[in-house]
PDB file of C-alpha atoms in Angstrom:
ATOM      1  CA  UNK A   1     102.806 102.619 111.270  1.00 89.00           C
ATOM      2  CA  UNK A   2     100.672 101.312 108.524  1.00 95.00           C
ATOM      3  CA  UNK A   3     101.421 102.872 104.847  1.00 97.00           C
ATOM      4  CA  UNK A   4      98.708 103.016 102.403  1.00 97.00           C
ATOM      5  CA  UNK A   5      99.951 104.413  99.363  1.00 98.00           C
ATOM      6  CA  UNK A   6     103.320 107.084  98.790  1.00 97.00           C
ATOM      7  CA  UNK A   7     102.136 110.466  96.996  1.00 97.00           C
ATOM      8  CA  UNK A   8     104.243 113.412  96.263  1.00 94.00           C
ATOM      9  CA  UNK A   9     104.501 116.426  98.463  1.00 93.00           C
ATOM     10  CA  UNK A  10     102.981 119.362  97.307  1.00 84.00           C
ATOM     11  CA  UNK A  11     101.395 122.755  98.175  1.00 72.00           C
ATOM     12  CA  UNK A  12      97.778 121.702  97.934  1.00 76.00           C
ATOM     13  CA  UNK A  13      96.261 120.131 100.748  1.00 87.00           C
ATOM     14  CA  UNK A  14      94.962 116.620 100.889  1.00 92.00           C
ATOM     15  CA  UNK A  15      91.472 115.623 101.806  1.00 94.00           C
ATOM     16  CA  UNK A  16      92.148 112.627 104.287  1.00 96.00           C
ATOM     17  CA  UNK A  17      89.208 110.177 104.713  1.00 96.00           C
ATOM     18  CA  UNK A  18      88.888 107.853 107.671  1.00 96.00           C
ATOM     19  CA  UNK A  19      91.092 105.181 108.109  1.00 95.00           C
ATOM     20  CA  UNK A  20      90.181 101.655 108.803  1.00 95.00           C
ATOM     21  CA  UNK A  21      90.016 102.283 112.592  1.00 92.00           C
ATOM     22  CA  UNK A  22      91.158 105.755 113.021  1.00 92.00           C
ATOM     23  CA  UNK A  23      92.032 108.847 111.280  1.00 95.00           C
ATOM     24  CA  UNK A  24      94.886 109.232 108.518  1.00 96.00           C
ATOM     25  CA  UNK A  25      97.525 111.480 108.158  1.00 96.00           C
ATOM     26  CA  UNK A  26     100.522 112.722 105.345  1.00 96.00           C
ATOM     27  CA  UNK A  27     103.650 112.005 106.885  1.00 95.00           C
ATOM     28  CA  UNK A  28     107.028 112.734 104.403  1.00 93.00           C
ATOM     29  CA  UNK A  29     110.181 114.322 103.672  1.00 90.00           C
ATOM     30  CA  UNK A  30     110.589 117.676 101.656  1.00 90.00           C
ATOM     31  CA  UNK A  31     109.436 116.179  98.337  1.00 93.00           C
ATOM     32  CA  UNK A  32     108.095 112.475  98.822  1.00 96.00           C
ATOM     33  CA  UNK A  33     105.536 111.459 101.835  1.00 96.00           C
ATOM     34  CA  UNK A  34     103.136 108.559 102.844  1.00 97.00           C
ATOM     35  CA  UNK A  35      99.636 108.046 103.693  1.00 97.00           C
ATOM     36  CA  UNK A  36      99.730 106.223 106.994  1.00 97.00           C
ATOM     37  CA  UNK A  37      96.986 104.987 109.977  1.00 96.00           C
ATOM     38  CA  UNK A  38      99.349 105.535 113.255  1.00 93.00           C
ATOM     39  CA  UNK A  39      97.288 103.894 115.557  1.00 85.00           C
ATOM     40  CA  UNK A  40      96.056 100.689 113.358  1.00 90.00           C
ATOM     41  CA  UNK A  41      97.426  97.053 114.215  1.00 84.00           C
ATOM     42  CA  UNK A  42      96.490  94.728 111.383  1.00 86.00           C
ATOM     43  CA  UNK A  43      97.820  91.851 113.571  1.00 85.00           C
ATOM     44  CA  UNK A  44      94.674  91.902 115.904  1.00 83.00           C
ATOM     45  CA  UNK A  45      92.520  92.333 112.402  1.00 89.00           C
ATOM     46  CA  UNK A  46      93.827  89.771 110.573  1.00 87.00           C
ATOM     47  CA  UNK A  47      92.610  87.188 113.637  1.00 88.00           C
ATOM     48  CA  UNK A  48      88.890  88.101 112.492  1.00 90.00           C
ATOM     49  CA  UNK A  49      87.665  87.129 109.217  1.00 92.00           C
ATOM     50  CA  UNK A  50      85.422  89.353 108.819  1.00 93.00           C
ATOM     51  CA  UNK A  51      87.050  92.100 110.010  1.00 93.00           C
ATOM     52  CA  UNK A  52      90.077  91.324 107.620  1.00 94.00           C
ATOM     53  CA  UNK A  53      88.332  91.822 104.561  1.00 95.00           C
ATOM     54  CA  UNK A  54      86.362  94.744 105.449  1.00 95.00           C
ATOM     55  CA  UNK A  55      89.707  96.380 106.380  1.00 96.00           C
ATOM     56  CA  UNK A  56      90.954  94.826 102.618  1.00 96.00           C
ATOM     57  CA  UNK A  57      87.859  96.819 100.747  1.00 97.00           C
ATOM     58  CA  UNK A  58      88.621 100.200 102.831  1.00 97.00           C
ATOM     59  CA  UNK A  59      92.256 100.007 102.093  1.00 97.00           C
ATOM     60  CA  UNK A  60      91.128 100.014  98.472  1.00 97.00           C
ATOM     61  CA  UNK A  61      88.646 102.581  99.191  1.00 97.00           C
ATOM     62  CA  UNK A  62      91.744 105.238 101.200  1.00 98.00           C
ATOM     63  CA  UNK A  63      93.307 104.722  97.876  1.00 98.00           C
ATOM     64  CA  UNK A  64      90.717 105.457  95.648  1.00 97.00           C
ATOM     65  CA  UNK A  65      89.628 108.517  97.638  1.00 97.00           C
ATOM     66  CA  UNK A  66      93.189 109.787  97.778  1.00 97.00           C
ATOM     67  CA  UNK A  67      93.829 109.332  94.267  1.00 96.00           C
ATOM     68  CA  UNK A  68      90.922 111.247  92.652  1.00 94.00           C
ATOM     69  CA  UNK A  69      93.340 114.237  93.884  1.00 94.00           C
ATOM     70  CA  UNK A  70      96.875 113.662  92.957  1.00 94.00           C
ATOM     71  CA  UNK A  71      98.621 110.858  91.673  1.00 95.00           C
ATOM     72  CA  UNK A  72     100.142 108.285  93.907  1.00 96.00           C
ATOM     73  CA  UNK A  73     101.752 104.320  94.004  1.00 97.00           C
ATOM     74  CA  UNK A  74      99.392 101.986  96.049  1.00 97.00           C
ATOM     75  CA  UNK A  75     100.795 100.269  98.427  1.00 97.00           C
ATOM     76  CA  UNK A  76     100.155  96.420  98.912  1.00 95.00           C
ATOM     77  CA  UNK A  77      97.428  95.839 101.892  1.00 95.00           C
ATOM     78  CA  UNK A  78      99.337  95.066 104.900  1.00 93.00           C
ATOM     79  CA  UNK A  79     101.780  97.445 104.445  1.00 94.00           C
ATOM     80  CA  UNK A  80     103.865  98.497 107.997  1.00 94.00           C
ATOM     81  CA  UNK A  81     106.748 100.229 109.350  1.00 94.00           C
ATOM     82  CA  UNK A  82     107.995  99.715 112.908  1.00 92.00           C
ATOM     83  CA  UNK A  83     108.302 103.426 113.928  1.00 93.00           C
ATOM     84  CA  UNK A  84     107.908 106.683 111.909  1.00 95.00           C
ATOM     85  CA  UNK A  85     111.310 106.825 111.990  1.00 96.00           C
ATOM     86  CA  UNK A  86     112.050 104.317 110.128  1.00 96.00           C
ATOM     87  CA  UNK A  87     109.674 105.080 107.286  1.00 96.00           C
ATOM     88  CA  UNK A  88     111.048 108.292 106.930  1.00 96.00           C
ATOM     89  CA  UNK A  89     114.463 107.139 106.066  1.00 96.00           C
ATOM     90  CA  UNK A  90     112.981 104.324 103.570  1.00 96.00           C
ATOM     91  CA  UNK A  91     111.781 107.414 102.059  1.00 96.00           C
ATOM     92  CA  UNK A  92     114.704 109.341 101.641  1.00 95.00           C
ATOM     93  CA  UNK A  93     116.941 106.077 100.741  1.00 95.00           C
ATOM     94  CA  UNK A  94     114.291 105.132  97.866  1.00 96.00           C
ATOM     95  CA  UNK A  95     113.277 108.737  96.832  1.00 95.00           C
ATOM     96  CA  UNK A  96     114.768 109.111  93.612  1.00 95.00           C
ATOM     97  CA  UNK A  97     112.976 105.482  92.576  1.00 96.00           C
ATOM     98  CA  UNK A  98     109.720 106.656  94.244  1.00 96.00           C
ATOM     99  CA  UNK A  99     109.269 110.077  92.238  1.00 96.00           C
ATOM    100  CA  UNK A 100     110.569 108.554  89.271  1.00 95.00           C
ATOM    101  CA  UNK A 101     107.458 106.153  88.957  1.00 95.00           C
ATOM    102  CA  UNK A 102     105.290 109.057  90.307  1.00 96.00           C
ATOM    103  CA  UNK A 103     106.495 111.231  87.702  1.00 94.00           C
ATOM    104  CA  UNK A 104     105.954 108.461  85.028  1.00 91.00           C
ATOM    105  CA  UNK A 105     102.351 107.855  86.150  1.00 93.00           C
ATOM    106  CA  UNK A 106     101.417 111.441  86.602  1.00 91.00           C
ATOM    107  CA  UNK A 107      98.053 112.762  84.471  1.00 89.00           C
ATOM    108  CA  UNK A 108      97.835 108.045  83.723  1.00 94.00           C
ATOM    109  CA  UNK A 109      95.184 105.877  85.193  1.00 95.00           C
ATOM    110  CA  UNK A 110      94.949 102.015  84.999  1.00 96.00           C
ATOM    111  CA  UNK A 111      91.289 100.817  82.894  1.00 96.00           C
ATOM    112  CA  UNK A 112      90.298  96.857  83.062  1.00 95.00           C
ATOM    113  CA  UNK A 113      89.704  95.715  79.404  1.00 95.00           C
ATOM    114  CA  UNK A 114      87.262  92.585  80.052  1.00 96.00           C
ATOM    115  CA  UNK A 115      86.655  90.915  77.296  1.00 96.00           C
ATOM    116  CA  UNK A 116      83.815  88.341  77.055  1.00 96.00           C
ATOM    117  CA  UNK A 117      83.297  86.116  74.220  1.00 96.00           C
ATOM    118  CA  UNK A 118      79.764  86.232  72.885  1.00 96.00           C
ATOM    119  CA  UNK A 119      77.303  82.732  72.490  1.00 93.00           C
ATOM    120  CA  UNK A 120      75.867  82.310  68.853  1.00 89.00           C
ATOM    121  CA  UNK A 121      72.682  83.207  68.445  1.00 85.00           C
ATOM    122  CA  UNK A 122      70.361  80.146  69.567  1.00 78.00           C
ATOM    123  CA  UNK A 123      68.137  79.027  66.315  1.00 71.00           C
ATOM    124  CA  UNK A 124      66.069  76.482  67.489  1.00 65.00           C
ATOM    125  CA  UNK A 125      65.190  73.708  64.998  1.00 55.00           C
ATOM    126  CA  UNK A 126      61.390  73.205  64.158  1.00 56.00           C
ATOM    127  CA  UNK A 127      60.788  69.414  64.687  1.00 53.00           C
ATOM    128  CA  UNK A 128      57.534  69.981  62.778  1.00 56.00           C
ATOM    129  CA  UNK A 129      58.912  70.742  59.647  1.00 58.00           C
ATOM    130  CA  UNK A 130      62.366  69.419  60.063  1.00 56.00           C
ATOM    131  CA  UNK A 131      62.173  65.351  60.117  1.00 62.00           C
ATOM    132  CA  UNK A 132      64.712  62.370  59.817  1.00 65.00           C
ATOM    133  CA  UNK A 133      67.038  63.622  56.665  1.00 68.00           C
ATOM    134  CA  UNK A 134      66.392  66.747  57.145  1.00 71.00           C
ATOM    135  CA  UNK A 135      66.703  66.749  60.819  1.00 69.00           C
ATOM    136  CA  UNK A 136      69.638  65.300  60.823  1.00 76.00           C
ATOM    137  CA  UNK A 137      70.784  67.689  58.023  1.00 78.00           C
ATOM    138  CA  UNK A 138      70.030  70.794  59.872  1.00 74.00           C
ATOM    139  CA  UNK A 139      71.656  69.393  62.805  1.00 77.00           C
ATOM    140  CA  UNK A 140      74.638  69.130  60.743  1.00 83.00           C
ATOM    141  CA  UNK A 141      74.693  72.290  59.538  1.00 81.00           C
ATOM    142  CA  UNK A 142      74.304  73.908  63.102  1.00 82.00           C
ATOM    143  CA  UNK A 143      77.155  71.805  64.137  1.00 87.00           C
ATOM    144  CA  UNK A 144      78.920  73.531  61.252  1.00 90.00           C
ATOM    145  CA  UNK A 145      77.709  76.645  62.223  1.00 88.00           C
ATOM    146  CA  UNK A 146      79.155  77.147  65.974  1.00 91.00           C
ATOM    147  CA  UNK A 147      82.463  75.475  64.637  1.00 94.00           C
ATOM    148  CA  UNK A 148      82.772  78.739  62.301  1.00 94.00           C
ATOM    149  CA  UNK A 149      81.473  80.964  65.118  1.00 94.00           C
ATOM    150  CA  UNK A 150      84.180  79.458  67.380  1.00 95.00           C
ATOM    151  CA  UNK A 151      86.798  79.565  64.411  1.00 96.00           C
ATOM    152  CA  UNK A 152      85.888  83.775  64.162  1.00 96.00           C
ATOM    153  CA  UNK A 153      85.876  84.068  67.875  1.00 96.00           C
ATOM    154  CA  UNK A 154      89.553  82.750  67.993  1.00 96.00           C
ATOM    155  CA  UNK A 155      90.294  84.671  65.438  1.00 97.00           C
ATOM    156  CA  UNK A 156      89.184  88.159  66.722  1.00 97.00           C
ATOM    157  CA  UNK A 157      90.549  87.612  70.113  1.00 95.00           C
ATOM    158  CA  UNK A 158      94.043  87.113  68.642  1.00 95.00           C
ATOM    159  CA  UNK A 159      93.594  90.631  66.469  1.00 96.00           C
ATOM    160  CA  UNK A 160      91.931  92.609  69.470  1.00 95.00           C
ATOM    161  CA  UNK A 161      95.007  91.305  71.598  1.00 93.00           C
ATOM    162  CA  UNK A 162      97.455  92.572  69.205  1.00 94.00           C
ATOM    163  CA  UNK A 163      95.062  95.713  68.768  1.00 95.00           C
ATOM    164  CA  UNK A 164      95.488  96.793  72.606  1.00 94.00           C
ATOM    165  CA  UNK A 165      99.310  96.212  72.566  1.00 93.00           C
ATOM    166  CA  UNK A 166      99.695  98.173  69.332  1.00 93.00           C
ATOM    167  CA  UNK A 167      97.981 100.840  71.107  1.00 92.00           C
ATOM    168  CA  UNK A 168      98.829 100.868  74.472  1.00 92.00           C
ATOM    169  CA  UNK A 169     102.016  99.927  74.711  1.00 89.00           C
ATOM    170  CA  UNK A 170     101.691  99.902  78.808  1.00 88.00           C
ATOM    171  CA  UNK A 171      99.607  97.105  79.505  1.00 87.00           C
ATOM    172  CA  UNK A 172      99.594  93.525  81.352  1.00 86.00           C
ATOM    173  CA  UNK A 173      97.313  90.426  80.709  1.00 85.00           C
ATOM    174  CA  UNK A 174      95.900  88.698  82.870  1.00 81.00           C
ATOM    175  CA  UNK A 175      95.092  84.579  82.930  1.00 80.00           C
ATOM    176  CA  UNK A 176      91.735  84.225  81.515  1.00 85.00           C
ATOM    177  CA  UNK A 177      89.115  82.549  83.874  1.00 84.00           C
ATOM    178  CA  UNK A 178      86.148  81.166  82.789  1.00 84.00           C
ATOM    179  CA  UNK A 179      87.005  81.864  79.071  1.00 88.00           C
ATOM    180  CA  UNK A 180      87.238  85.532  79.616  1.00 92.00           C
ATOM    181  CA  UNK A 181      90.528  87.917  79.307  1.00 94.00           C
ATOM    182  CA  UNK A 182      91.391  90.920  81.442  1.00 94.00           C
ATOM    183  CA  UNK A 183      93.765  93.353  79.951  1.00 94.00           C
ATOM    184  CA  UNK A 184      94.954  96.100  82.518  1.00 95.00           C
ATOM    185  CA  UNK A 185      96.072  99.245  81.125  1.00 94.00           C
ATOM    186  CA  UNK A 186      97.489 102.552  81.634  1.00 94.00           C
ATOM    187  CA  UNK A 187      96.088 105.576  79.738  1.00 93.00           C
ATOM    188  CA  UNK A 188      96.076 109.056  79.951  1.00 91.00           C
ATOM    189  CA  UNK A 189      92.713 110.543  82.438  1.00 87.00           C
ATOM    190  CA  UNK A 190      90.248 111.573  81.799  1.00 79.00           C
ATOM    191  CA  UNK A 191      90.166 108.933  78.465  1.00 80.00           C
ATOM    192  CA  UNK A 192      87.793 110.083  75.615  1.00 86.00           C
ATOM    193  CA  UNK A 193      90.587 108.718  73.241  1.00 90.00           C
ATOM    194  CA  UNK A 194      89.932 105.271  74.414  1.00 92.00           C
ATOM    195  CA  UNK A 195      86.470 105.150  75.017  1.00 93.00           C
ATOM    196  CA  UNK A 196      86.570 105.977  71.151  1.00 94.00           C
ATOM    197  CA  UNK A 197      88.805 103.023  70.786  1.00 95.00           C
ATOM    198  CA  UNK A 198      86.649 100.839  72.768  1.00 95.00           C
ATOM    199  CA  UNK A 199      83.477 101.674  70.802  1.00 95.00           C
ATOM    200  CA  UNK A 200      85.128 101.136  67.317  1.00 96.00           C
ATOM    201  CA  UNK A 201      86.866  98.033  68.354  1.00 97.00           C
ATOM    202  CA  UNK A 202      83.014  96.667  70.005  1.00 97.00           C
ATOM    203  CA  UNK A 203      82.249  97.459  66.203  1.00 97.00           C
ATOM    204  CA  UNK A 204      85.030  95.465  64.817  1.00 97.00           C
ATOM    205  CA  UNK A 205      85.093  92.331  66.830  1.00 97.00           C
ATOM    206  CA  UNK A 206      80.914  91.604  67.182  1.00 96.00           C
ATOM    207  CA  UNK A 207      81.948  88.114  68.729  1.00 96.00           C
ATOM    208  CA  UNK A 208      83.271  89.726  71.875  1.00 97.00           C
ATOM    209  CA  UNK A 209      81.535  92.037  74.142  1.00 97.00           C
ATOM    210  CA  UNK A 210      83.956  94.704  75.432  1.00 97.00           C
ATOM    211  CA  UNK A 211      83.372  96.177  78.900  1.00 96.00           C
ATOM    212  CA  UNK A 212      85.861  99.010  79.971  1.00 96.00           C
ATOM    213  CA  UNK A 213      86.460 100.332  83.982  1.00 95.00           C
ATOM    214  CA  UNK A 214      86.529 103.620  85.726  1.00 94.00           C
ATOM    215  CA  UNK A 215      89.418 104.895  85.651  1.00 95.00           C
ATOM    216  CA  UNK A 216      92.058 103.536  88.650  1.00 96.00           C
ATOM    217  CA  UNK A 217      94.880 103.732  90.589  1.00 96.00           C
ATOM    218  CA  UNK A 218      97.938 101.978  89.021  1.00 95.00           C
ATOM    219  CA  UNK A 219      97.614  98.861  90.936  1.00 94.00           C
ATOM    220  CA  UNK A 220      99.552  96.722  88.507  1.00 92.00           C
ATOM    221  CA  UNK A 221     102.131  99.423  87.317  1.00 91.00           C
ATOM    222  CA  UNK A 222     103.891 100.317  90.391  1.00 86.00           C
TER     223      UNK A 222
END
């Protein structure tokens, strides 16, 4: 019984897509219930490479499609249950925990924050005009230059950072790679508030570029 995400039960129904092999269904209690693929055995796709992360990018995609109509928690890929049995009473033991986080993410989607940090601007020195003193003089001063650039870039990542947990209190960093940061955050959806926020911090901090995600599941908030 493979899981996929748990949603809570209510009156409307659900628009199911395909599942990785076959088709999906809601299975639940009264209040709390499951998005499941009965007939899928990730054992026998997890021997194939290829067919393991194809089945990774549609998990994402059930969840995705799923949660542009009510909210939900994700569930990790590779999520089973032995029987349907047994997922129904996990569901009734943890209910209480389950549509306590539901509740708490209800009308909230998580946005990326990526946040790249910008190269000066190149000014190429003009060996025709600029020789031996003054060469080395202009070299100097670009030297001095990228220093101060690097100095302001420093100094606007540590105010945006502080920005974006002053404002969204909800939020999770993640280990910069490659000299860029990835803030994950949960806001209210749809988000004109902080696209707003975006733009006027993009204004504020020139030496980063600020690039903000469709609105997601809450991958890192359940």
């Amino acid at each position: 019984m493979y899981a996929y995400a748990l949603v809570k039960m209510t009156d409307a129904a659900l628009v199911l897509p395909k599942g990785i092999v076959g088709e999906l269904h809601l299975l639940g209690t009264e209040d709390l219930g499951a998005i499941v693929e009965p007939a899928l055995s990730i054992t026998d796709i997890q021997q194939d490479d290829e067919l393991l992360m194809q089945a990774v990018l549609h998990h994402d995609q059930v969840i995705r499609a799923v949660f542009q109509q009510t909210p939900l928690l994700p569930l990790r890929f590779g999520t089973q249950f032995t029987s349907a049995a047994v997922l129904l009473a996990h569901l009734q033991a943890e209910a209480d925990t389950y549509l306590s986080r539901l509740a708490h993410l209800a009308d909230n989607a998580e946005y990326t924050l990526k946040l790249i940090p910008q190269p000066m601007p190149e000014e190429p020195i003009d060996l025709s005009t600029a020789k031996g003193r003054d060469y080395f003089l202009a070299k100097k001063q670009r030297y001095q230059a990228q220093q101060d650039w690097l100095q302001r870039q420093a100094t606007e990542l540590t105010e945006l950072q502080q920005a974006i947990v002053r404002c969204y209190p909800t939020q999770l960093d993640n280990n910069p790679q490659d000299g860029q940061h990835r803030w994950h955050i949960l806001a209210p959806q749809p988000a004109p508030t902080l696209l707003e926020q975006v733009k006027m911090w993009q204004a504020q901090y020139p030496h980063w570029a600020i690039h903000l995600s469709e609105a997601l599941p809450p991958y890192h908030f359940v």
